[in-house]
């Protein structure tokens, strides 16, 4: 997954009926698909009725759960907390006795009589940003009159004893709704009055239920080919500010570049991209970013972003999700492969799953000419700066293993920063040792051939294995900087490719100084203010902003704890030339800044080619960036 930007504001400090009793062996639960119904036409008070109908159980007690954690998120979601009015019914329609053991778990007694389970599901988008921890929005659910984000793990639960069973999922919706699904469709049935359609989907096992999201409602959907991959792009933009038409070209170019960079690795025939654009209303999601699946990704971004900044964010985000095809989707440990949705164990290798993925998503853009070398260097320095605000002495493997717990959880954001930089250093070391012939991508491709989607590696063995495939200097790097907590001196690695860091004037954005936030949130009062960094951001400084100025209003929107991430997600994408209107408060007095944005600069490090770089250094640089 990828969380963008605002970890440090609030989030990251924040972030068919069965008839009567049956008794033949044929209808035993273990031998039958679990039939589930999700009925969008019966939504009541923002809740959808769901029915889960397994075959017959031969045991007296069974356990039913909604996921506590879903794959790719590295945080507790507690989907059970969104379930109301749970009922276990026997074949005569009588309620069976059950016990709610914890927020995600129901124990059903007299299970031999169990016909089906029914409950109502609340959506997660509505309450995101409140005091209760909620699922990261790209893994969450949305129920509103014209849009349904069906991350199915939020609707359909599982029986502990039947995780390997196949599922049939029937979704009933108004006939005029657009529908897109990464899950295999079996058939469609239109109701007698012609008003509703029930689509029948099939999932091989519970994993496929969680791995294949759907979107229903008023959508803009288009399919197009990129080589041999069919891309299905579904966009929901509540105020029609963006559409498939305006975003398609960007996605097309990006996917083409990714395929060119990856080479032969990818075998996906269809890839679904779901883009949910959030408005400013109270029920809008607040966590922006995306979550990867094997053949799809769900992206949630603020709708108010300009076309240009939405495009560049989509390139960063969707490419990151697509590169997950390599890891963890094709190269992963047993913890990932045999994932426990209730009490998962975590692999030590987030440096690989998230770090390398983020690194590839950054590097391929310069490799394929989507960004200039200078733009690439700027991104690397932003990552170095952001990483410096997190714990630079924390062992990455230890953090990864304990990612749900403190203090590790608070450093999760570093997987996209230092994690990516770990990937960069490994890449440069391998390029140097192989005279430019190999890099971390080729090593990962070798691992993908050896392991692949169906064969996990042993968690404790993979670093040794990579070392055996490569060089002793790789072992030293892992020991010191991935397993060990020694901070990395990036200059050493830049020097190998003839780059040097110099102080200079660096162009930045209006929320950060080259990766360092210039605003902070007060958790107690929910107010947001500039911090000490603001005077080193030329636009704000010239506009008279000062540290501790409270930011009350941006372009007519009054800031609150609830909308802060969405509003600053928009500010993050501001481009010079745009007219802005900001209301600040200093010592009880209002100060209004009404201006046209000019490019903004901060003082910081700049990475550039050393004038004395040798031919060897230059050719290594070329192998690293363009190899
Ligand atoms: Zn990711």
XYZ file of C-alpha atoms in Angstrom, residues 25-584:
560
model
C -22.699 -35.820 3.108
C -22.949 -33.838 -0.119
C -24.160 -30.691 1.590
C -21.407 -30.631 4.253
C -19.955 -27.162 4.658
C -16.406 -28.229 3.856
C -17.473 -29.536 0.450
C -19.570 -26.558 -0.630
C -19.056 -22.969 -1.630
C -20.089 -20.387 0.930
C -22.935 -18.477 -0.679
C -23.048 -14.779 0.279
C -25.541 -12.100 -0.679
C -24.905 -8.377 -0.589
C -28.101 -6.446 -1.350
C -27.503 -2.826 -2.285
C -31.190 -2.311 -3.120
C -32.123 -2.757 0.565
C -29.784 -0.164 2.087
C -31.246 1.264 5.275
C -29.661 4.046 7.359
C -26.413 3.711 5.419
C -26.193 -0.002 6.094
C -26.248 -2.948 3.680
C -27.830 -6.299 4.606
C -25.534 -9.276 4.102
C -26.284 -12.981 4.265
C -23.653 -15.728 4.530
C -24.880 -19.221 3.805
C -22.442 -22.129 4.266
C -23.237 -25.815 3.801
C -24.080 -28.045 6.762
C -21.658 -28.254 9.687
C -20.906 -31.526 11.458
C -19.460 -29.780 14.540
C -21.417 -28.294 17.450
C -19.473 -25.060 17.741
C -18.101 -22.920 14.954
C -16.289 -19.598 14.832
C -17.214 -16.832 12.384
C -15.082 -13.717 11.965
C -14.650 -10.500 10.086
C -10.954 -9.640 9.505
C -9.069 -7.775 12.222
C -6.178 -7.084 9.837
C -6.124 -7.229 6.043
C -3.074 -7.853 3.909
C -0.951 -4.976 2.755
C -2.112 -2.529 5.453
C 0.120 -3.315 8.466
C -2.461 -1.894 10.879
C -5.518 -3.076 12.820
C -8.781 -2.490 10.901
C -11.376 -4.332 13.057
C -13.946 -4.862 10.321
C -16.098 -6.601 12.962
C -16.797 -3.212 14.542
C -18.855 -2.233 11.477
C -21.309 -5.154 11.869
C -24.782 -4.682 13.421
C -27.685 -6.944 14.244
C -25.818 -10.243 13.830
C -28.085 -13.304 13.639
C -27.393 -17.018 13.259
C -30.478 -18.779 11.870
C -31.437 -22.439 11.760
C -33.168 -24.150 8.842
C -36.596 -23.129 10.233
C -35.569 -19.482 10.508
C -35.192 -19.555 14.324
C -32.328 -17.664 15.912
C -29.508 -19.770 17.283
C -27.505 -18.903 20.391
C -24.155 -17.255 19.791
C -21.533 -15.428 21.807
C -19.633 -12.377 20.620
C -16.138 -13.225 21.801
C -14.385 -10.055 20.674
C -14.957 -7.244 18.220
C -14.358 -9.457 15.182
C -15.406 -12.911 16.456
C -18.734 -14.710 16.908
C -19.018 -18.236 18.347
C -22.124 -20.069 17.177
C -23.475 -22.933 19.269
C -25.647 -25.777 17.938
C -23.837 -25.207 14.675
C -25.182 -28.458 13.229
C -28.504 -26.634 12.899
C -26.993 -23.504 11.329
C -28.531 -22.540 8.011
C -27.171 -19.034 7.526
C -25.833 -15.898 9.157
C -27.289 -12.444 8.547
C -26.056 -8.998 9.574
C -25.972 -5.345 8.535
C -22.752 -3.624 7.485
C -21.898 0.030 8.196
C -19.339 1.743 6.016
C -15.912 2.830 7.200
C -15.587 6.045 5.128
C -18.269 7.759 7.235
C -16.391 7.644 10.504
C -12.804 7.880 9.353
C -10.798 10.556 11.139
C -12.718 10.264 14.406
C -11.340 8.877 17.645
C -11.886 5.245 16.742
C -9.079 3.751 14.640
C -10.530 2.977 11.221
C -9.351 1.039 8.209
C -7.064 2.920 5.828
C -9.608 4.155 3.259
C -8.333 2.245 0.202
C -9.043 -0.937 2.215
C -12.313 0.446 3.597
C -15.952 0.444 2.530
C -18.298 3.104 1.265
C -22.086 3.119 1.259
C -23.683 6.214 -0.207
C -26.556 6.689 -2.623
C -24.469 6.888 -5.786
C -21.282 5.066 -4.806
C -20.390 1.747 -3.203
C -16.795 0.770 -2.528
C -17.046 -2.958 -1.983
C -13.815 -4.061 -0.414
C -15.417 -7.430 0.172
C -13.507 -8.248 3.393
C -15.608 -5.499 4.990
C -18.837 -7.285 4.027
C -18.217 -11.005 3.895
C -16.699 -12.845 6.873
C -15.128 -16.283 7.139
C -15.445 -19.418 9.241
C -12.212 -20.434 10.954
C -12.652 -24.002 9.767
C -13.539 -23.069 6.162
C -10.876 -20.602 5.025
C -10.001 -22.770 2.032
C -13.629 -23.010 0.864
C -14.733 -21.321 -2.305
C -17.252 -18.489 -2.203
C -20.143 -17.444 -4.367
C -20.939 -13.757 -3.919
C -24.252 -12.391 -5.202
C -24.498 -8.634 -5.423
C -27.960 -7.148 -6.093
C -28.070 -3.558 -7.309
C -30.294 -1.133 -9.244
C -30.025 -1.923 -12.944
C -28.820 1.585 -13.837
C -25.679 1.272 -11.664
C -22.296 0.856 -13.272
C -20.457 -2.145 -11.875
C -16.797 -3.084 -11.996
C -15.229 -6.070 -10.326
C -11.872 -7.759 -10.385
C -13.646 -10.943 -9.277
C -14.757 -13.483 -11.860
C -18.396 -12.949 -12.883
C -20.417 -16.120 -13.366
C -23.850 -14.823 -14.397
C -26.288 -11.952 -14.201
C -30.020 -12.166 -13.480
C -32.459 -9.314 -13.964
C -35.451 -9.125 -11.616
C -38.957 -9.711 -13.076
C -39.816 -6.005 -12.892
C -36.561 -5.131 -14.704
C -35.404 -2.812 -11.908
C -32.585 -4.823 -10.325
C -29.743 -7.014 -11.387
C -28.085 -9.735 -9.335
C -24.549 -10.507 -10.388
C -23.053 -13.790 -9.310
C -19.291 -13.839 -8.715
C -16.983 -16.673 -7.771
C -13.913 -16.646 -5.483
C -11.636 -19.671 -5.108
C -10.997 -19.061 -1.405
C -11.345 -16.348 1.230
C -8.067 -14.818 0.110
C -9.687 -14.073 -3.277
C -12.616 -12.410 -1.526
C -10.185 -9.986 0.111
C -8.010 -9.592 -2.986
C -10.737 -8.524 -5.439
C -12.543 -5.279 -4.679
C -15.570 -3.972 -6.558
C -17.071 -0.577 -7.193
C -20.770 0.045 -7.876
C -22.770 3.176 -8.582
C -22.358 6.250 -10.736
C -18.951 5.528 -12.216
C -16.915 6.476 -15.175
C -15.368 3.275 -16.553
C -13.173 2.587 -19.536
C -11.051 -0.331 -20.713
C -7.905 -0.056 -22.797
C -4.976 -2.267 -23.773
C -1.384 -1.662 -22.753
C 0.465 -4.353 -24.703
C -1.094 -7.630 -23.567
C -2.652 -6.207 -20.372
C -6.232 -4.979 -20.368
C -6.511 -1.984 -18.041
C -9.944 -1.267 -16.553
C -10.021 2.245 -15.111
C -13.024 3.119 -12.894
C -13.319 6.664 -11.591
C -15.792 8.071 -9.071
C -15.701 11.854 -8.940
C -18.739 13.123 -6.955
C -18.683 16.609 -8.463
C -17.437 15.470 -11.884
C -14.175 17.350 -11.458
C -12.179 14.523 -13.021
C -13.021 11.726 -15.428
C -11.581 8.664 -17.119
C -11.177 10.759 -20.224
C -8.797 13.190 -18.538
C -6.828 10.556 -16.596
C -6.587 7.774 -19.151
C -3.610 9.128 -21.091
C -1.531 9.475 -17.899
C -2.322 5.924 -16.800
C -1.605 4.611 -20.294
C 1.827 6.261 -20.491
C 2.696 5.168 -16.986
C 1.690 1.524 -17.520
C 3.595 1.411 -20.777
C 6.708 2.748 -19.040
C 6.299 0.257 -16.179
C 6.023 -2.665 -18.563
C 9.113 -1.473 -20.437
C 11.017 -1.176 -17.148
C 9.862 -4.517 -15.723
C 10.440 -6.528 -18.873
C 9.152 -10.071 -18.968
C 8.070 -10.440 -15.326
C 4.424 -9.592 -15.373
C 1.828 -12.108 -16.473
C -1.395 -10.307 -15.456
C -3.958 -10.259 -18.248
C -6.313 -7.713 -16.683
C -5.545 -4.988 -14.182
C -8.284 -2.924 -12.501
C -7.636 0.567 -11.201
C -10.365 1.988 -8.962
C -10.041 5.702 -8.288
C -12.312 7.140 -5.590
C -12.045 10.919 -5.422
C -13.144 12.338 -2.094
C -15.126 15.534 -1.677
C -15.036 17.661 1.471
C -18.298 16.397 2.976
C -18.299 14.819 6.443
C -18.657 11.254 5.238
C -15.688 11.532 2.884
C -12.608 9.399 3.483
C -9.528 11.078 4.961
C -6.644 8.673 4.485
C -5.176 9.146 1.025
C -3.139 6.653 -0.899
C -3.802 3.205 -2.254
C -3.797 -0.512 -1.511
C -2.423 -3.180 -3.823
C -3.972 -6.459 -4.894
C -2.731 -9.117 -7.314
C -4.684 -7.771 -10.263
C -6.080 -4.461 -9.038
C -5.593 -1.436 -6.858
C -7.932 0.930 -5.008
C -6.842 4.578 -4.906
C -8.415 7.279 -2.730
C -7.452 10.910 -3.391
C -8.955 14.364 -2.813
C -11.247 15.385 -5.686
C -10.233 19.041 -5.432
C -6.668 18.384 -6.615
C -5.775 20.067 -9.884
C -5.521 17.906 -12.980
C -1.736 18.260 -13.046
C -1.129 17.312 -9.426
C -3.656 14.472 -9.530
C -1.815 13.084 -12.553
C 1.596 13.180 -10.896
C 0.167 11.694 -7.673
C -1.502 8.911 -9.640
C 1.799 8.101 -11.339
C 3.557 7.852 -7.951
C 0.755 5.892 -6.323
C -0.541 3.573 -9.017
C 2.959 2.657 -10.165
C 3.850 1.809 -6.558
C 0.811 -0.493 -6.329
C 1.531 -2.086 -9.697
C 5.157 -2.818 -8.714
C 3.778 -4.806 -5.776
C 3.215 -7.490 -8.416
C 6.907 -8.220 -7.882
C 6.856 -8.095 -4.088
C 5.066 -9.116 -1.923
C 2.721 -10.576 -4.531
C 5.366 -12.742 -6.293
C 8.142 -12.767 -3.685
C 6.912 -13.131 -0.099
C 7.426 -15.051 3.115
C 5.241 -17.663 4.781
C 3.744 -14.970 7.057
C 2.291 -13.310 3.983
C 1.313 -16.537 2.234
C -0.516 -18.141 5.143
C -1.939 -14.857 6.374
C -4.070 -14.969 9.509
C -6.717 -12.236 9.322
C -7.204 -12.274 13.077
C -3.773 -12.750 14.671
C -1.279 -12.298 11.842
C 2.440 -12.741 12.274
C 4.562 -10.288 10.336
C 7.546 -10.837 8.128
C 10.853 -9.028 8.821
C 11.029 -7.732 5.312
C 9.041 -4.538 4.875
C 12.308 -3.069 3.505
C 11.534 -5.373 0.556
C 7.719 -5.346 0.241
C 7.237 -1.610 0.695
C 10.788 -0.222 0.459
C 11.853 -1.835 -2.802
C 8.401 -1.271 -4.284
C 8.604 2.441 -3.514
C 12.160 2.527 -4.850
C 11.129 0.923 -8.164
C 8.173 3.331 -8.422
C 10.622 6.234 -8.038
C 13.456 4.892 -10.204
C 11.381 3.702 -13.185
C 10.218 7.283 -13.782
C 13.755 8.507 -14.474
C 14.670 5.234 -16.182
C 11.806 5.661 -18.647
C 12.113 9.424 -19.038
C 8.878 10.377 -17.236
C 10.921 12.699 -14.976
C 14.321 14.381 -15.326
C 17.392 13.316 -13.367
C 17.073 16.467 -11.251
C 13.466 15.634 -10.389
C 14.587 12.147 -9.398
C 17.342 13.520 -7.165
C 14.854 15.900 -5.547
C 12.614 12.955 -4.655
C 15.551 11.069 -3.131
C 16.474 14.081 -0.995
C 12.877 14.467 0.145
C 12.976 10.869 1.277
C 16.250 11.470 3.137
C 14.731 14.544 4.821
C 11.495 12.820 5.797
C 13.398 9.772 7.061
C 15.483 12.083 9.255
C 12.318 13.064 11.160
C 11.691 9.384 12.021
C 13.758 6.964 14.132
C 16.908 6.435 12.065
C 18.390 3.916 14.528
C 15.502 1.465 14.543
C 16.300 -1.944 13.055
C 14.164 -2.311 9.938
C 13.697 -6.053 10.388
C 12.660 -5.600 14.018
C 10.238 -2.825 13.092
C 8.732 -4.978 10.387
C 8.252 -8.012 12.644
C 6.445 -5.865 15.248
C 4.728 -3.359 12.996
C 1.380 -3.318 14.846
C 3.047 -2.380 18.152
C 4.594 0.753 19.584
C 7.129 2.231 19.014
C 7.401 0.440 15.673
C 3.922 1.340 14.380
C 4.721 5.088 14.630
C 7.673 4.555 12.293
C 5.699 2.689 9.645
C 5.841 5.695 7.324
C 9.596 5.166 7.085
C 9.053 2.099 4.872
C 8.374 4.523 1.992
C 11.317 6.755 2.948
C 14.290 4.887 4.393
C 12.872 1.659 2.971
C 13.169 3.083 -0.547
C 16.651 4.434 0.235
C 17.740 0.973 1.430
C 16.646 -0.229 -2.016
C 18.702 2.519 -3.633
C 21.877 1.661 -1.689
C 21.519 -2.053 -2.451
C 21.011 -1.198 -6.105
C 24.155 0.948 -6.255
C 26.234 -1.701 -4.429
C 25.074 -4.441 -6.804
C 25.634 -2.233 -9.852
C 29.153 -1.434 -8.643
C 30.050 -5.070 -7.891
C 28.712 -6.293 -11.238
C 30.230 -3.497 -13.351
C 26.741 -2.243 -14.018
C 25.387 -5.566 -15.260
C 23.022 -6.401 -12.368
C 20.855 -4.374 -10.025
C 18.264 -4.947 -7.303
C 15.541 -5.310 -9.967
C 17.332 -8.194 -11.683
C 17.893 -9.865 -8.284
C 14.173 -9.547 -7.483
C 13.275 -10.970 -10.885
C 15.526 -13.968 -10.211
C 13.719 -14.457 -6.879
C 10.319 -14.137 -8.567
C 11.277 -16.968 -10.916
C 12.480 -19.134 -8.025
C 9.478 -18.455 -5.749
C 6.489 -16.834 -7.442
C 2.905 -16.354 -6.346
C 2.408 -19.870 -4.925
C 5.725 -20.524 -3.176
C 6.690 -18.517 -0.081
C 10.263 -18.133 1.200
C 11.347 -18.802 4.771
C 11.388 -15.449 6.525
C 14.747 -15.847 8.338
C 16.543 -17.181 5.276
C 15.922 -14.624 2.559
C 18.676 -12.132 3.426
C 21.269 -14.930 3.394
C 19.843 -16.107 0.112
C 20.144 -12.661 -1.466
C 23.705 -12.409 -0.153
C 24.559 -15.790 -1.730
C 23.134 -14.577 -5.032
C 25.157 -11.376 -4.843
C 28.263 -10.093 -3.008
C 29.799 -9.939 0.496
C 29.377 -6.129 0.508
C 25.615 -6.742 0.347
C 25.905 -8.833 3.528
C 27.676 -5.990 5.319
C 25.000 -3.509 4.263
C 22.157 -5.731 5.497
C 23.954 -6.429 8.787
C 24.653 -2.761 9.519
C 21.662 -0.916 8.105
C 18.691 -3.264 7.727
C 19.062 -5.754 10.580
C 21.258 -3.339 12.537
C 20.322 0.219 13.420
C 23.344 2.130 12.107
C 22.120 5.181 10.171
C 23.122 5.170 6.500
C 25.653 7.724 5.240
C 24.040 8.308 1.850
C 27.037 10.367 0.637
C 29.063 7.162 0.411
C 26.635 5.690 -2.093
C 26.138 8.904 -4.064
C 29.940 9.220 -4.347
C 30.138 5.833 -6.074
C 28.046 7.235 -8.936
C 29.818 10.617 -9.007
C 27.097 12.607 -7.268
C 27.703 15.142 -4.532
C 25.430 16.979 -2.118
C 25.706 20.764 -1.952
C 23.738 23.387 -0.082
C 21.455 25.425 -2.262
C 18.059 26.826 -3.013
C 15.616 23.965 -3.590
C 12.151 24.241 -5.096
C 9.564 22.701 -2.794
C 5.792 22.619 -2.223
C 3.487 24.615 0.052
C 3.189 22.068 2.918
C 6.742 20.808 3.159
C 10.321 21.992 2.949
C 11.837 19.297 0.749
C 10.059 16.552 2.671
C 9.851 18.247 6.101
C 6.339 19.323 7.126
C 5.857 23.043 7.751
C 2.528 22.557 9.554
C 1.541 20.627 12.621
C -1.730 19.562 14.188
C -2.654 19.935 17.839
C -4.373 16.712 18.767
C -6.104 18.223 21.804
C -7.766 21.175 20.108
C -7.797 19.836 16.560
C -6.304 23.092 15.282
C -3.575 23.289 12.665
C -0.724 25.771 12.603
C 2.536 26.540 10.877
C 5.636 25.237 12.668
C 9.170 26.707 12.792
C 9.946 25.447 9.273
C 7.558 27.980 7.716
C 10.096 30.810 7.654
C 12.296 28.650 5.424
C 9.535 28.327 2.812
C 9.897 31.361 0.556
C 6.268 31.748 -0.542
C 4.867 31.710 2.982
C 7.677 33.825 4.351
C 7.145 36.493 1.681
C 3.394 36.309 2.380
C 4.093 37.180 6.026
C 3.244 33.839 7.602
C 4.963 33.052 10.923
C 5.523 30.018 13.108
C 2.484 29.226 15.305
C 0.033 31.101 13.069
C -3.177 29.127 13.219
C -4.545 28.155 9.797
C -8.317 28.695 9.947
C -9.521 28.600 6.388
C -8.181 27.592 2.977
C -9.998 28.652 -0.196
C -13.246 29.091 1.696
C -13.060 25.755 3.537
C -12.931 26.029 7.339
C -10.320 23.600 8.610
C -11.216 20.893 11.082
C -9.672 17.712 12.373
C -12.017 15.878 9.995
C -11.115 17.633 6.750
C -7.458 18.526 7.452
C -5.952 15.642 5.509
C -8.185 16.247 2.536
C -7.530 20.007 2.447
C -3.772 19.647 2.863
C -3.758 16.819 0.331
C -4.996 19.522 -2.039
C -2.429 22.097 -0.850
C 0.276 19.461 -1.387
C -0.655 19.528 -5.071
C -0.810 23.343 -5.477
C 1.019 24.661 -8.532
C 2.409 28.171 -9.215
C -0.058 30.433 -10.994
C -3.066 29.343 -8.930
C -5.026 31.918 -6.943
C -5.282 31.086 -3.246
C -7.108 32.559 -0.269
C -5.938 31.607 3.209
C -7.150 32.877 6.574
C -4.665 32.778 9.457
